[in-house]
Amino acid sequence: MGATEASFEARLLTIPDTASARLMTRTLSASPHMAGTPAQAATRDYVIAQLRSWGLETWTKEYLVYLPQPEVVSAWLTTGPGSTAVRLNLDEPAVRGDRTSAGPQVPPFNAYGHDGDVTAPVVYVNTGLGTDYRTLDSLGVSVRGSIVVARYGRSFRGIKAREAENHGAVGLILYSDPLDDGYVRGEVYPRGPMRPPGGIQRGTVMNPSGDPTTPGAPSTAGAVRLPEDSLPVPRIPVIPMGYGNARRFLAKLAGPAAPEGWQGALPFQYRVGPGPARLRLKVRSERGARALHPIWNTFGIIRGTTYPDEWVVVGAHRDAWSPGAGDNVSGTVTVLETARAFAALARAALRPARTVVFVTWDAE
């Protein structure tokens, strides 16, 4: 590292400031900002305004993406023969001391799950992977025609949806067991970082990347799109829940005891079922043109002095399933605070040798 580069770096590192980062974090995490929503458009405007205020050249790039938003996400539990179906409250409860938890919420859904209104006995499938279904086969338990309940962990949630569908399940519940993400691991929020009983892990259950209607092509207005019935997405409804709800039906399962390694941390013997607990799942999401939503990537640039055609890209995704302070306002603010530091040096006639582009991506 030459002296000029070393002095540039030393000056650069004096600029980032925790007060600045904290202010931007509070602004960007004031409310949920899921891709394709007006709240996410507001984060686009905020990021561009910040970059421009520091003197960067800026622009945005818009895409029109297939992002079906949920219209109905409901579940009912019947604990046994003759019992009345009880509707489950799927909303995340407010947490004392956290003002954002009492505000608007993204519905408890898994993106790209299928529409459906199904009622069936419950089967516990551990983590819902192929080896788990083979274990159930060895116990003489079939999931065909059942609603399966799988713990998060060991694999991507889209794999769990695929396996459930391939084995004949008519619906899937995903939950975080306290053994994996809860009181067994440490203090739960707000005393610590682990998931409380009502905490939900949202996310996509589509396995391919990108917009499924435009594989290999940009999702621009007027793009040729695949028909919805041909898309590589699950064909069963999928709903995420907290372990507070999951315990209500897991505790009511009969059948064989959970095999070794399947026991979670809820305070009862896990069993695999099927039943006698039964669930009804009802999911309906936007379809057709209503499922297409605009998203925006943002860009700010500081042009290099020596190698302006060589770009260094600093980026993070900007959307969130919640207020998103950790995922991914933290990343967005890191990009912004880095941009602010480079911009401060540029105003002092100190520019990097290579062009630096600061990007926030929408619809991770």
XYZ file of C-alpha atoms in Angstrom:
364
model
C 0.000 0.000 0.000
C 1.477 3.325 -1.052
C 1.593 6.404 1.147
C -1.175 8.162 -0.786
C -3.466 5.181 -0.498
C -2.656 4.799 3.194
C -3.383 8.453 3.950
C -6.629 8.288 1.943
C -7.725 5.277 3.944
C -6.761 6.876 7.244
C -8.826 9.984 6.499
C -11.718 7.898 5.219
C -11.921 5.925 8.445
C -12.260 9.068 10.560
C -15.608 9.992 8.984
C -18.141 7.181 9.738
C -20.084 8.093 12.848
C -22.373 6.054 15.094
C -24.769 8.972 15.579
C -25.242 9.281 11.818
C -25.732 5.528 11.447
C -28.201 5.462 14.337
C -30.311 8.248 12.837
C -30.502 6.557 9.445
C -31.293 3.230 11.082
C -34.201 4.691 13.028
C -35.585 6.357 9.908
C -35.329 3.311 7.669
C -36.652 0.876 10.288
C -39.660 2.957 11.315
C -42.046 0.491 9.653
C -42.038 -2.709 7.557
C -40.971 -2.106 3.961
C -41.559 -5.235 1.932
C -40.651 -5.197 -1.738
C -43.457 -3.994 -3.975
C -45.120 -1.806 -1.341
C -45.417 1.983 -0.932
C -43.319 1.779 2.231
C -40.449 0.373 0.199
C -40.802 3.189 -2.342
C -40.314 5.571 0.580
C -36.967 3.934 1.420
C -35.929 4.432 -2.219
C -36.633 8.145 -1.930
C -34.818 8.431 1.387
C -31.678 6.689 0.106
C -31.551 8.813 -3.055
C -32.085 12.006 -1.050
C -29.233 11.115 1.301
C -26.841 10.336 -1.545
C -27.714 13.541 -3.371
C -27.305 15.623 -0.220
C -23.703 14.403 -0.042
C -23.046 15.346 -3.668
C -23.164 11.960 -5.398
C -24.538 11.375 -8.870
C -27.626 9.193 -8.441
C -30.172 7.242 -10.404
C -32.710 4.449 -9.915
C -33.644 1.428 -11.987
C -37.230 0.180 -11.946
C -38.406 -3.365 -12.648
C -41.897 -4.839 -12.695
C -41.734 -8.089 -10.760
C -44.125 -10.925 -9.999
C -44.553 -10.489 -6.224
C -47.998 -11.745 -5.164
C -49.064 -10.023 -1.943
C -51.284 -11.961 0.494
C -54.977 -11.175 0.750
C -56.038 -13.921 3.175
C -53.846 -15.936 5.562
C -55.822 -17.842 8.185
C -55.627 -21.054 10.195
C -58.017 -22.940 12.465
C -57.220 -25.745 14.919
C -59.428 -28.682 15.886
C -57.823 -30.584 18.756
C -59.815 -33.798 18.468
C -63.091 -35.472 17.471
C -66.110 -33.412 18.456
C -64.121 -30.302 19.340
C -64.860 -26.908 17.841
C -62.436 -25.353 15.375
C -60.614 -22.404 16.944
C -59.123 -19.680 14.795
C -55.443 -19.083 15.534
C -54.134 -15.562 15.937
C -51.214 -15.495 13.519
C -50.140 -11.907 14.168
C -46.933 -11.246 16.052
C -47.756 -9.750 19.465
C -46.408 -6.351 20.420
C -43.240 -6.388 22.527
C -43.080 -3.988 25.453
C -40.503 -1.290 24.821
C -40.389 -1.842 21.048
C -42.602 0.752 19.379
C -42.231 -0.803 15.931
C -43.759 -4.094 17.137
C -47.046 -2.321 17.880
C -47.268 -0.808 14.402
C -48.274 -2.259 11.037
C -47.105 -5.785 10.195
C -46.440 -7.702 7.029
C -48.985 -10.565 7.095
C -47.601 -13.908 8.328
C -47.005 -15.513 4.957
C -44.401 -17.305 2.892
C -44.003 -15.697 -0.506
C -44.905 -17.783 -3.552
C -46.888 -20.317 -1.552
C -50.030 -21.531 -3.285
C -53.622 -20.525 -2.736
C -55.796 -23.077 -0.998
C -58.421 -23.853 1.617
C -57.533 -27.242 3.069
C -58.455 -29.163 6.213
C -56.501 -32.232 7.229
C -54.896 -34.085 10.139
C -51.495 -32.851 11.294
C -48.231 -34.792 10.925
C -44.963 -33.617 12.486
C -42.071 -34.087 10.024
C -39.116 -32.720 12.034
C -37.158 -30.487 9.618
C -39.144 -31.649 6.603
C -36.267 -32.992 4.527
C -36.056 -36.186 2.491
C -34.405 -38.146 5.294
C -37.245 -37.192 7.641
C -39.863 -38.558 5.264
C -37.889 -41.792 4.942
C -37.900 -42.048 8.728
C -41.680 -41.615 8.729
C -41.956 -44.353 6.102
C -40.016 -46.672 8.415
C -42.557 -45.895 11.168
C -45.461 -46.646 8.849
C -46.650 -43.036 8.850
C -47.804 -41.465 5.577
C -48.234 -37.724 5.101
C -50.411 -38.065 2.024
C -53.494 -35.913 2.458
C -52.096 -34.367 5.672
C -50.919 -30.926 6.730
C -47.306 -31.285 7.772
C -45.485 -29.248 10.398
C -41.754 -28.685 9.893
C -39.150 -26.940 11.993
C -36.986 -24.289 10.420
C -33.339 -25.269 10.139
C -30.892 -27.513 8.244
C -32.082 -26.366 4.818
C -33.805 -23.607 2.886
C -37.551 -23.300 3.514
C -38.282 -23.789 -0.194
C -36.810 -27.293 -0.002
C -39.220 -28.082 2.834
C -42.173 -26.941 0.720
C -40.976 -29.004 -2.224
C -40.562 -32.143 -0.102
C -43.956 -31.710 1.540
C -45.658 -31.406 -1.836
C -43.699 -34.286 -3.378
C -44.757 -36.573 -0.518
C -48.444 -35.780 -0.934
C -49.063 -33.255 1.840
C -51.851 -30.762 1.187
C -50.367 -27.960 3.299
C -47.269 -26.965 5.273
C -46.684 -25.126 8.542
C -43.177 -23.796 9.180
C -42.165 -22.831 12.700
C -39.046 -22.038 14.705
C -38.639 -24.496 17.584
C -37.198 -23.002 20.795
C -34.510 -25.679 20.624
C -33.169 -23.991 17.489
C -34.235 -20.356 17.900
C -35.754 -19.600 21.278
C -35.271 -19.824 25.025
C -32.964 -22.854 24.865
C -30.442 -20.834 22.872
C -30.524 -17.769 25.100
C -32.659 -14.901 26.282
C -35.586 -14.151 23.991
C -36.319 -10.701 22.622
C -36.368 -8.043 24.065
C -34.017 -9.338 26.803
C -31.871 -11.082 24.208
C -31.639 -11.928 20.506
C -33.569 -15.203 20.404
C -37.079 -15.622 19.029
C -40.034 -15.182 21.417
C -43.086 -17.508 21.258
C -44.963 -15.267 18.815
C -41.998 -14.554 16.574
C -42.455 -15.548 12.923
C -39.866 -16.183 10.235
C -41.318 -14.966 6.959
C -39.637 -15.538 3.622
C -39.976 -17.031 0.184
C -40.582 -20.717 -0.518
C -39.588 -20.466 -4.173
C -36.386 -22.347 -4.908
C -35.154 -20.672 -8.120
C -33.788 -17.135 -7.983
C -35.256 -14.075 -9.630
C -38.675 -13.357 -11.064
C -40.195 -16.742 -11.957
C -42.247 -15.226 -14.783
C -39.171 -13.946 -16.683
C -36.423 -16.572 -16.247
C -33.134 -15.369 -17.717
C -34.549 -11.988 -18.714
C -35.090 -8.632 -16.993
C -38.523 -8.034 -15.484
C -39.319 -4.818 -17.295
C -42.713 -3.446 -18.292
C -43.887 -5.280 -21.407
C -41.604 -8.286 -20.830
C -42.823 -11.635 -22.139
C -43.888 -13.655 -19.089
C -44.577 -17.305 -18.391
C -48.167 -18.190 -17.454
C -48.788 -18.477 -13.712
C -49.787 -22.130 -13.847
C -46.341 -23.057 -15.206
C -44.203 -21.298 -12.607
C -41.692 -23.269 -10.474
C -43.423 -22.501 -7.171
C -45.152 -24.721 -4.584
C -48.667 -25.996 -5.274
C -49.679 -26.214 -1.625
C -50.448 -23.457 0.904
C -47.610 -22.641 3.313
C -47.954 -20.595 6.514
C -45.233 -19.625 9.005
C -46.041 -19.600 12.723
C -44.366 -18.965 16.039
C -43.758 -21.806 18.455
C -46.475 -20.365 20.704
C -49.044 -21.436 18.113
C -47.187 -24.585 17.050
C -47.273 -26.020 20.572
C -51.088 -25.920 20.505
C -51.294 -28.614 17.830
C -47.989 -30.426 18.381
C -49.121 -31.162 21.946
C -52.290 -32.781 20.574
C -50.631 -35.323 18.299
C -50.809 -39.055 18.902
C -49.048 -41.816 17.003
C -45.421 -42.889 17.423
C -43.109 -40.918 19.690
C -40.737 -38.624 17.841
C -37.584 -40.519 16.825
C -34.188 -39.660 18.244
C -33.181 -36.158 17.174
C -36.755 -35.056 16.498
C -37.624 -33.910 20.018
C -37.754 -30.150 20.278
C -37.789 -27.966 23.386
C -41.524 -27.531 23.944
C -42.497 -29.074 27.293
C -44.067 -32.360 26.185
C -43.213 -35.566 24.352
C -43.255 -34.867 20.631
C -45.246 -37.339 18.554
C -45.573 -37.564 14.796
C -49.317 -38.161 14.383
C -51.294 -38.215 12.196
C -53.817 -36.331 14.319
C -55.999 -36.252 16.188
C -55.228 -32.533 15.864
C -56.495 -31.129 12.571
C -55.761 -27.813 10.919
C -57.584 -25.771 8.349
C -55.354 -23.481 6.292
C -56.752 -20.767 4.042
C -54.426 -18.739 1.846
C -55.289 -16.404 -1.014
C -52.840 -14.080 -2.753
C -52.922 -11.699 -5.670
C -52.963 -13.260 -9.101
C -52.603 -12.013 -12.666
C -51.656 -8.411 -13.339
C -52.383 -7.473 -9.706
C -49.422 -9.621 -8.637
C -46.964 -7.479 -10.621
C -45.321 -4.783 -8.503
C -42.609 -2.211 -9.214
C -39.290 -2.436 -7.414
C -36.370 -0.019 -7.509
C -32.617 -0.400 -7.193
C -30.806 2.783 -6.190
C -27.371 3.929 -7.322
C -24.907 6.594 -6.248
C -21.522 7.023 -7.888
C -18.179 8.659 -7.212
C -16.053 8.555 -10.345
C -12.452 7.438 -10.125
C -9.498 9.567 -11.137
C -7.133 7.010 -12.628
C -9.275 4.061 -13.678
C -12.789 5.514 -14.051
C -13.987 2.549 -16.113
C -13.123 0.079 -13.360
C -15.984 -0.061 -10.861
C -15.991 -1.156 -7.251
C -19.584 -1.901 -6.205
C -20.658 -1.577 -2.563
C -24.184 -2.846 -2.054
C -26.883 -4.316 0.159
C -30.526 -5.269 -0.227
C -32.925 -2.627 1.073
C -36.246 -4.459 1.482
C -37.421 -6.139 4.680
C -40.206 -8.423 5.880
C -40.451 -6.329 9.048
C -39.031 -2.992 10.208
C -35.794 -4.752 9.376
C -33.228 -3.106 11.654
C -31.069 -6.228 11.493
C -32.056 -7.503 8.047
C -31.225 -5.453 6.226
C -31.357 -1.837 7.383
C -27.975 -2.573 8.961
C -26.552 -3.362 5.525
C -28.237 -0.400 3.838
C -26.934 1.999 6.479
C -23.437 0.552 6.108
C -23.592 1.346 2.385
C -24.894 4.849 3.077
C -22.362 5.675 5.768
C -19.553 4.436 3.520
C -20.902 6.614 0.713
C -21.016 9.605 3.065
C -17.362 9.062 3.944
C -16.229 8.829 0.313
C -18.336 11.865 -0.561
C -16.742 13.930 2.189
C -13.290 13.218 0.778
C -14.483 13.907 -2.768
C -15.628 17.361 -1.685
C -12.068 17.893 -0.422
C -10.750 16.952 -3.889
C -9.720 13.470 -2.734
C -11.211 10.882 -5.023
C -10.498 7.152 -5.301
C -8.481 5.841 -8.213
C -11.377 3.613 -9.310
C -15.045 4.469 -9.603
C -17.088 3.442 -6.558
C -20.790 2.692 -6.989
C -23.058 2.498 -3.948
C -26.112 0.325 -4.589
C -29.192 -0.722 -2.638
C -31.144 -3.576 -4.170
C -34.853 -4.143 -3.902
C -36.643 -7.526 -3.635
C -33.741 -9.572 -2.306
